[in-house]
Amino acid sequence: MRQNLLFPFSIGVSDGIITALILASGGIVSMGITPFLALKISFGSAFAGMFSFFIADYAGLNEELHRTARQLNLRSTRYLLRGRLGRDILLEAFIGTLISSFFGFTGALIPLMSSMLVPHNIYIPLLISYAALGLVGYFISRTTAGSWRFWIFIMIAIGIIVTIAGSYLKLIS
């Protein structure tokens, strides 16, 4: 197993924050988020992200196994999937899914709970959300040897775009 924890962490946190912002920007702006609503949105974000992450991660790991089998000139990867490697990639996808779901729930709580802690200031929850996305961008840049400025900018820009879209959609207001 590759034991890469940054991938499920970054997917979970960023998906949680972005989902919460698209759904609840109208509520954050109008200061209409209750603790029960925050938990419902966070759970929904984590639950939906859980399936998406598992399917994408398991399919990616499965593709790596198929590519390796082709490079080794194996006729079929079926016996690899039925053996220890198959169990390992299933376990790795499952563990990544748990990590991603936990951080998706936690990530969604960042803008929602901060809007309740500072109820009469809409800017603080948004700034906290953008700072968290920027921090995820920084961690991504460190592991990909990319430009930290670029990754922080991209993550914050995505947060701002999603907030604007969520404010206009007013899914929860």
PDB file of C-alpha atoms in Angstrom:
ATOM      1  CA  MET A   1       0.000   0.000   0.000  1.00  0.00           C
ATOM      2  CA  ARG A   2       1.249   3.453  -0.782  1.00  0.00           C
ATOM      3  CA  GLN A   3       0.130   4.984   2.554  1.00  0.00           C
ATOM      4  CA  ASN A   4      -0.434   8.392   0.977  1.00  0.00           C
ATOM      5  CA  LEU A   5      -2.518  10.266   3.536  1.00  0.00           C
ATOM      6  CA  LEU A   6      -2.329  13.650   1.831  1.00  0.00           C
ATOM      7  CA  PHE A   7      -4.625  12.578  -0.990  1.00  0.00           C
ATOM      8  CA  PRO A   8      -7.643  11.570   1.140  1.00  0.00           C
ATOM      9  CA  PHE A   9      -6.953  14.470   3.538  1.00  0.00           C
ATOM     10  CA  SER A  10      -6.833  17.106   0.799  1.00  0.00           C
ATOM     11  CA  ILE A  11      -9.824  15.668  -1.057  1.00  0.00           C
ATOM     12  CA  GLY A  12     -11.836  15.458   2.163  1.00  0.00           C
ATOM     13  CA  VAL A  13     -11.099  18.931   3.496  1.00  0.00           C
ATOM     14  CA  SER A  14     -11.407  20.732   0.180  1.00  0.00           C
ATOM     15  CA  ASP A  15     -14.567  18.837  -0.825  1.00  0.00           C
ATOM     16  CA  GLY A  16     -16.126  19.474   2.579  1.00  0.00           C
ATOM     17  CA  ILE A  17     -15.405  23.201   2.516  1.00  0.00           C
ATOM     18  CA  ILE A  18     -16.436  23.622  -1.112  1.00  0.00           C
ATOM     19  CA  THR A  19     -19.657  21.634  -0.654  1.00  0.00           C
ATOM     20  CA  ALA A  20     -20.557  23.621   2.454  1.00  0.00           C
ATOM     21  CA  LEU A  21     -19.837  26.907   0.672  1.00  0.00           C
ATOM     22  CA  ILE A  22     -21.944  26.044  -2.382  1.00  0.00           C
ATOM     23  CA  LEU A  23     -24.835  24.833  -0.246  1.00  0.00           C
ATOM     24  CA  ALA A  24     -24.726  27.302   2.605  1.00  0.00           C
ATOM     25  CA  SER A  25     -23.258  30.552   1.263  1.00  0.00           C
ATOM     26  CA  GLY A  26     -26.740  32.052   1.220  1.00  0.00           C
ATOM     27  CA  GLY A  27     -27.266  30.960   4.830  1.00  0.00           C
ATOM     28  CA  ILE A  28     -23.855  32.208   5.924  1.00  0.00           C
ATOM     29  CA  VAL A  29     -24.472  35.593   4.293  1.00  0.00           C
ATOM     30  CA  SER A  30     -27.950  35.867   5.839  1.00  0.00           C
ATOM     31  CA  MET A  31     -26.649  34.386   9.134  1.00  0.00           C
ATOM     32  CA  GLY A  32     -29.191  31.571   9.041  1.00  0.00           C
ATOM     33  CA  ILE A  33     -27.100  28.495   9.923  1.00  0.00           C
ATOM     34  CA  THR A  34     -28.174  26.497  12.963  1.00  0.00           C
ATOM     35  CA  PRO A  35     -26.056  23.813  14.663  1.00  0.00           C
ATOM     36  CA  PHE A  36     -28.413  21.065  13.457  1.00  0.00           C
ATOM     37  CA  LEU A  37     -28.268  22.376   9.884  1.00  0.00           C
ATOM     38  CA  ALA A  38     -24.476  22.559  10.068  1.00  0.00           C
ATOM     39  CA  LEU A  39     -24.307  18.904  11.134  1.00  0.00           C
ATOM     40  CA  LYS A  40     -26.763  17.848   8.430  1.00  0.00           C
ATOM     41  CA  ILE A  41     -24.810  19.630   5.700  1.00  0.00           C
ATOM     42  CA  SER A  42     -21.515  18.239   7.009  1.00  0.00           C
ATOM     43  CA  PHE A  43     -22.863  14.709   7.158  1.00  0.00           C
ATOM     44  CA  GLY A  44     -24.360  15.014   3.670  1.00  0.00           C
ATOM     45  CA  SER A  45     -21.080  16.312   2.308  1.00  0.00           C
ATOM     46  CA  ALA A  46     -19.097  13.473   3.890  1.00  0.00           C
ATOM     47  CA  PHE A  47     -21.629  10.844   2.845  1.00  0.00           C
ATOM     48  CA  ALA A  48     -21.711  11.912  -0.814  1.00  0.00           C
ATOM     49  CA  GLY A  49     -17.938  12.366  -0.915  1.00  0.00           C
ATOM     50  CA  MET A  50     -17.429   8.915   0.593  1.00  0.00           C
ATOM     51  CA  PHE A  51     -18.879   7.109  -2.416  1.00  0.00           C
ATOM     52  CA  SER A  52     -17.150   9.328  -4.948  1.00  0.00           C
ATOM     53  CA  PHE A  53     -13.789   8.922  -3.239  1.00  0.00           C
ATOM     54  CA  PHE A  54     -14.056   5.136  -2.918  1.00  0.00           C
ATOM     55  CA  ILE A  55     -15.036   4.653  -6.553  1.00  0.00           C
ATOM     56  CA  ALA A  56     -12.305   6.975  -7.849  1.00  0.00           C
ATOM     57  CA  ASP A  57      -9.571   5.645  -5.557  1.00  0.00           C
ATOM     58  CA  TYR A  58     -10.375   1.966  -6.077  1.00  0.00           C
ATOM     59  CA  ALA A  59     -10.619   2.456  -9.847  1.00  0.00           C
ATOM     60  CA  GLY A  60      -7.273   4.288  -9.855  1.00  0.00           C
ATOM     61  CA  LEU A  61      -5.556   1.597  -7.799  1.00  0.00           C
ATOM     62  CA  ASN A  62      -7.104  -1.089  -9.983  1.00  0.00           C
ATOM     63  CA  GLU A  63      -5.811   0.697 -13.090  1.00  0.00           C
ATOM     64  CA  GLU A  64      -2.309   0.806 -11.565  1.00  0.00           C
ATOM     65  CA  LEU A  65      -2.491  -2.958 -11.068  1.00  0.00           C
ATOM     66  CA  HIS A  66      -3.623  -3.482 -14.679  1.00  0.00           C
ATOM     67  CA  ARG A  67      -0.830  -1.241 -15.989  1.00  0.00           C
ATOM     68  CA  THR A  68       1.739  -3.134 -13.924  1.00  0.00           C
ATOM     69  CA  ALA A  69       0.411  -6.464 -15.234  1.00  0.00           C
ATOM     70  CA  ARG A  70       0.705  -5.224 -18.828  1.00  0.00           C
ATOM     71  CA  GLN A  71       4.276  -4.055 -18.197  1.00  0.00           C
ATOM     72  CA  LEU A  72       5.113  -7.518 -16.841  1.00  0.00           C
ATOM     73  CA  ASN A  73       3.464  -9.118 -19.903  1.00  0.00           C
ATOM     74  CA  LEU A  74       0.912 -10.969 -17.804  1.00  0.00           C
ATOM     75  CA  ARG A  75      -2.099 -12.312 -19.708  1.00  0.00           C
ATOM     76  CA  SER A  76      -4.647 -11.288 -17.108  1.00  0.00           C
ATOM     77  CA  THR A  77      -4.803  -9.332 -13.898  1.00  0.00           C
ATOM     78  CA  ARG A  78      -7.646 -11.445 -12.541  1.00  0.00           C
ATOM     79  CA  TYR A  79      -5.419 -13.590 -10.400  1.00  0.00           C
ATOM     80  CA  LEU A  80      -3.709 -10.463  -9.048  1.00  0.00           C
ATOM     81  CA  LEU A  81      -7.081  -8.996  -8.063  1.00  0.00           C
ATOM     82  CA  ARG A  82      -8.110 -12.253  -6.385  1.00  0.00           C
ATOM     83  CA  GLY A  83      -4.887 -12.462  -4.396  1.00  0.00           C
ATOM     84  CA  ARG A  84      -3.120 -10.354  -1.837  1.00  0.00           C
ATOM     85  CA  LEU A  85      -2.708  -7.346  -4.131  1.00  0.00           C
ATOM     86  CA  GLY A  86      -6.454  -7.249  -4.750  1.00  0.00           C
ATOM     87  CA  ARG A  87      -7.139  -7.284  -1.014  1.00  0.00           C
ATOM     88  CA  ASP A  88      -4.460  -4.642  -0.460  1.00  0.00           C
ATOM     89  CA  ILE A  89      -5.922  -2.179  -2.961  1.00  0.00           C
ATOM     90  CA  LEU A  90      -9.424  -2.755  -1.588  1.00  0.00           C
ATOM     91  CA  LEU A  91      -8.160  -2.113   1.949  1.00  0.00           C
ATOM     92  CA  GLU A  92      -6.207   0.965   0.838  1.00  0.00           C
ATOM     93  CA  ALA A  93      -9.277   2.385  -0.915  1.00  0.00           C
ATOM     94  CA  PHE A  94     -11.394   1.663   2.164  1.00  0.00           C
ATOM     95  CA  ILE A  95      -8.928   3.336   4.564  1.00  0.00           C
ATOM     96  CA  GLY A  96      -8.592   6.323   2.231  1.00  0.00           C
ATOM     97  CA  THR A  97     -12.379   6.547   2.095  1.00  0.00           C
ATOM     98  CA  LEU A  98     -12.630   6.636   5.890  1.00  0.00           C
ATOM     99  CA  ILE A  99      -9.960   9.348   6.094  1.00  0.00           C
ATOM    100  CA  SER A 100     -11.555  11.374   3.297  1.00  0.00           C
ATOM    101  CA  SER A 101     -15.012  11.071   4.861  1.00  0.00           C
ATOM    102  CA  PHE A 102     -13.795  12.186   8.269  1.00  0.00           C
ATOM    103  CA  PHE A 103     -12.007  15.200   6.836  1.00  0.00           C
ATOM    104  CA  GLY A 104     -14.943  15.926   4.503  1.00  0.00           C
ATOM    105  CA  PHE A 105     -17.201  16.158   7.543  1.00  0.00           C
ATOM    106  CA  THR A 106     -14.641  18.259   9.397  1.00  0.00           C
ATOM    107  CA  GLY A 107     -13.983  20.449   6.365  1.00  0.00           C
ATOM    108  CA  ALA A 108     -17.679  21.183   5.918  1.00  0.00           C
ATOM    109  CA  LEU A 109     -17.889  22.230   9.553  1.00  0.00           C
ATOM    110  CA  ILE A 110     -15.181  24.897   9.065  1.00  0.00           C
ATOM    111  CA  PRO A 111     -17.365  27.519   7.339  1.00  0.00           C
ATOM    112  CA  LEU A 112     -20.570  26.400   9.040  1.00  0.00           C
ATOM    113  CA  MET A 113     -19.427  26.371  12.658  1.00  0.00           C
ATOM    114  CA  SER A 114     -17.348  29.516  12.268  1.00  0.00           C
ATOM    115  CA  SER A 115     -20.463  31.304  10.976  1.00  0.00           C
ATOM    116  CA  MET A 116     -22.250  30.327  14.199  1.00  0.00           C
ATOM    117  CA  LEU A 117     -19.324  31.278  16.451  1.00  0.00           C
ATOM    118  CA  VAL A 118     -19.207  34.757  14.935  1.00  0.00           C
ATOM    119  CA  PRO A 119     -22.894  35.204  14.038  1.00  0.00           C
ATOM    120  CA  HIS A 120     -22.936  38.858  13.008  1.00  0.00           C
ATOM    121  CA  ASN A 121     -19.896  38.916  10.744  1.00  0.00           C
ATOM    122  CA  ILE A 122     -20.114  37.109   7.413  1.00  0.00           C
ATOM    123  CA  TYR A 123     -16.501  37.801   6.497  1.00  0.00           C
ATOM    124  CA  ILE A 124     -14.805  35.824   9.271  1.00  0.00           C
ATOM    125  CA  PRO A 125     -16.319  32.419   8.294  1.00  0.00           C
ATOM    126  CA  LEU A 126     -15.445  33.050   4.669  1.00  0.00           C
ATOM    127  CA  LEU A 127     -11.896  34.147   5.499  1.00  0.00           C
ATOM    128  CA  ILE A 128     -11.431  31.094   7.740  1.00  0.00           C
ATOM    129  CA  SER A 129     -12.680  28.860   4.897  1.00  0.00           C
ATOM    130  CA  TYR A 130     -10.353  30.487   2.370  1.00  0.00           C
ATOM    131  CA  ALA A 131      -7.423  30.222   4.782  1.00  0.00           C
ATOM    132  CA  ALA A 132      -8.153  26.492   5.262  1.00  0.00           C
ATOM    133  CA  LEU A 133      -8.306  25.992   1.483  1.00  0.00           C
ATOM    134  CA  GLY A 134      -5.047  27.927   1.141  1.00  0.00           C
ATOM    135  CA  LEU A 135      -3.449  25.680   3.754  1.00  0.00           C
ATOM    136  CA  VAL A 136      -4.557  22.599   1.815  1.00  0.00           C
ATOM    137  CA  GLY A 137      -3.066  24.195  -1.305  1.00  0.00           C
ATOM    138  CA  TYR A 138       0.197  24.731   0.548  1.00  0.00           C
ATOM    139  CA  PHE A 139       0.333  21.068   1.623  1.00  0.00           C
ATOM    140  CA  ILE A 140      -0.384  19.975  -1.941  1.00  0.00           C
ATOM    141  CA  SER A 141       2.451  22.171  -3.231  1.00  0.00           C
ATOM    142  CA  ARG A 142       4.916  20.658  -0.748  1.00  0.00           C
ATOM    143  CA  THR A 143       4.235  17.108  -1.888  1.00  0.00           C
ATOM    144  CA  THR A 144       4.030  17.830  -5.611  1.00  0.00           C
ATOM    145  CA  ALA A 145       7.076  20.124  -5.695  1.00  0.00           C
ATOM    146  CA  GLY A 146       4.785  22.723  -7.227  1.00  0.00           C
ATOM    147  CA  SER A 147       4.659  26.430  -6.644  1.00  0.00           C
ATOM    148  CA  TRP A 148       3.084  27.126  -3.247  1.00  0.00           C
ATOM    149  CA  ARG A 149       1.850  30.501  -4.490  1.00  0.00           C
ATOM    150  CA  PHE A 150       0.073  28.858  -7.397  1.00  0.00           C
ATOM    151  CA  TRP A 151      -1.621  26.184  -5.263  1.00  0.00           C
ATOM    152  CA  ILE A 152      -2.688  28.598  -2.544  1.00  0.00           C
ATOM    153  CA  PHE A 153      -4.050  31.002  -5.166  1.00  0.00           C
ATOM    154  CA  ILE A 154      -5.958  28.250  -6.999  1.00  0.00           C
ATOM    155  CA  MET A 155      -7.528  26.846  -3.836  1.00  0.00           C
ATOM    156  CA  ILE A 156      -8.593  30.275  -2.554  1.00  0.00           C
ATOM    157  CA  ALA A 157      -9.896  31.261  -6.005  1.00  0.00           C
ATOM    158  CA  ILE A 158     -12.001  28.088  -6.123  1.00  0.00           C
ATOM    159  CA  GLY A 159     -13.402  28.937  -2.684  1.00  0.00           C
ATOM    160  CA  ILE A 160     -14.311  32.470  -3.769  1.00  0.00           C
ATOM    161  CA  ILE A 161     -15.930  31.281  -7.004  1.00  0.00           C
ATOM    162  CA  VAL A 162     -17.957  28.647  -5.164  1.00  0.00           C
ATOM    163  CA  THR A 163     -19.028  31.198  -2.542  1.00  0.00           C
ATOM    164  CA  ILE A 164     -20.253  33.590  -5.231  1.00  0.00           C
ATOM    165  CA  ALA A 165     -22.113  30.777  -7.001  1.00  0.00           C
ATOM    166  CA  GLY A 166     -23.629  29.593  -3.714  1.00  0.00           C
ATOM    167  CA  SER A 167     -24.699  33.133  -2.813  1.00  0.00           C
ATOM    168  CA  TYR A 168     -26.561  33.468  -6.100  1.00  0.00           C
ATOM    169  CA  LEU A 169     -28.073  29.993  -5.937  1.00  0.00           C
ATOM    170  CA  LYS A 170     -29.229  30.498  -2.313  1.00  0.00           C
ATOM    171  CA  LEU A 171     -29.751  26.767  -1.799  1.00  0.00           C
ATOM    172  CA  ILE A 172     -29.921  27.359   1.961  1.00  0.00           C
ATOM    173  CA  SER A 173     -30.807  30.870   3.050  1.00  0.00           C
TER     174      SER A 173
END
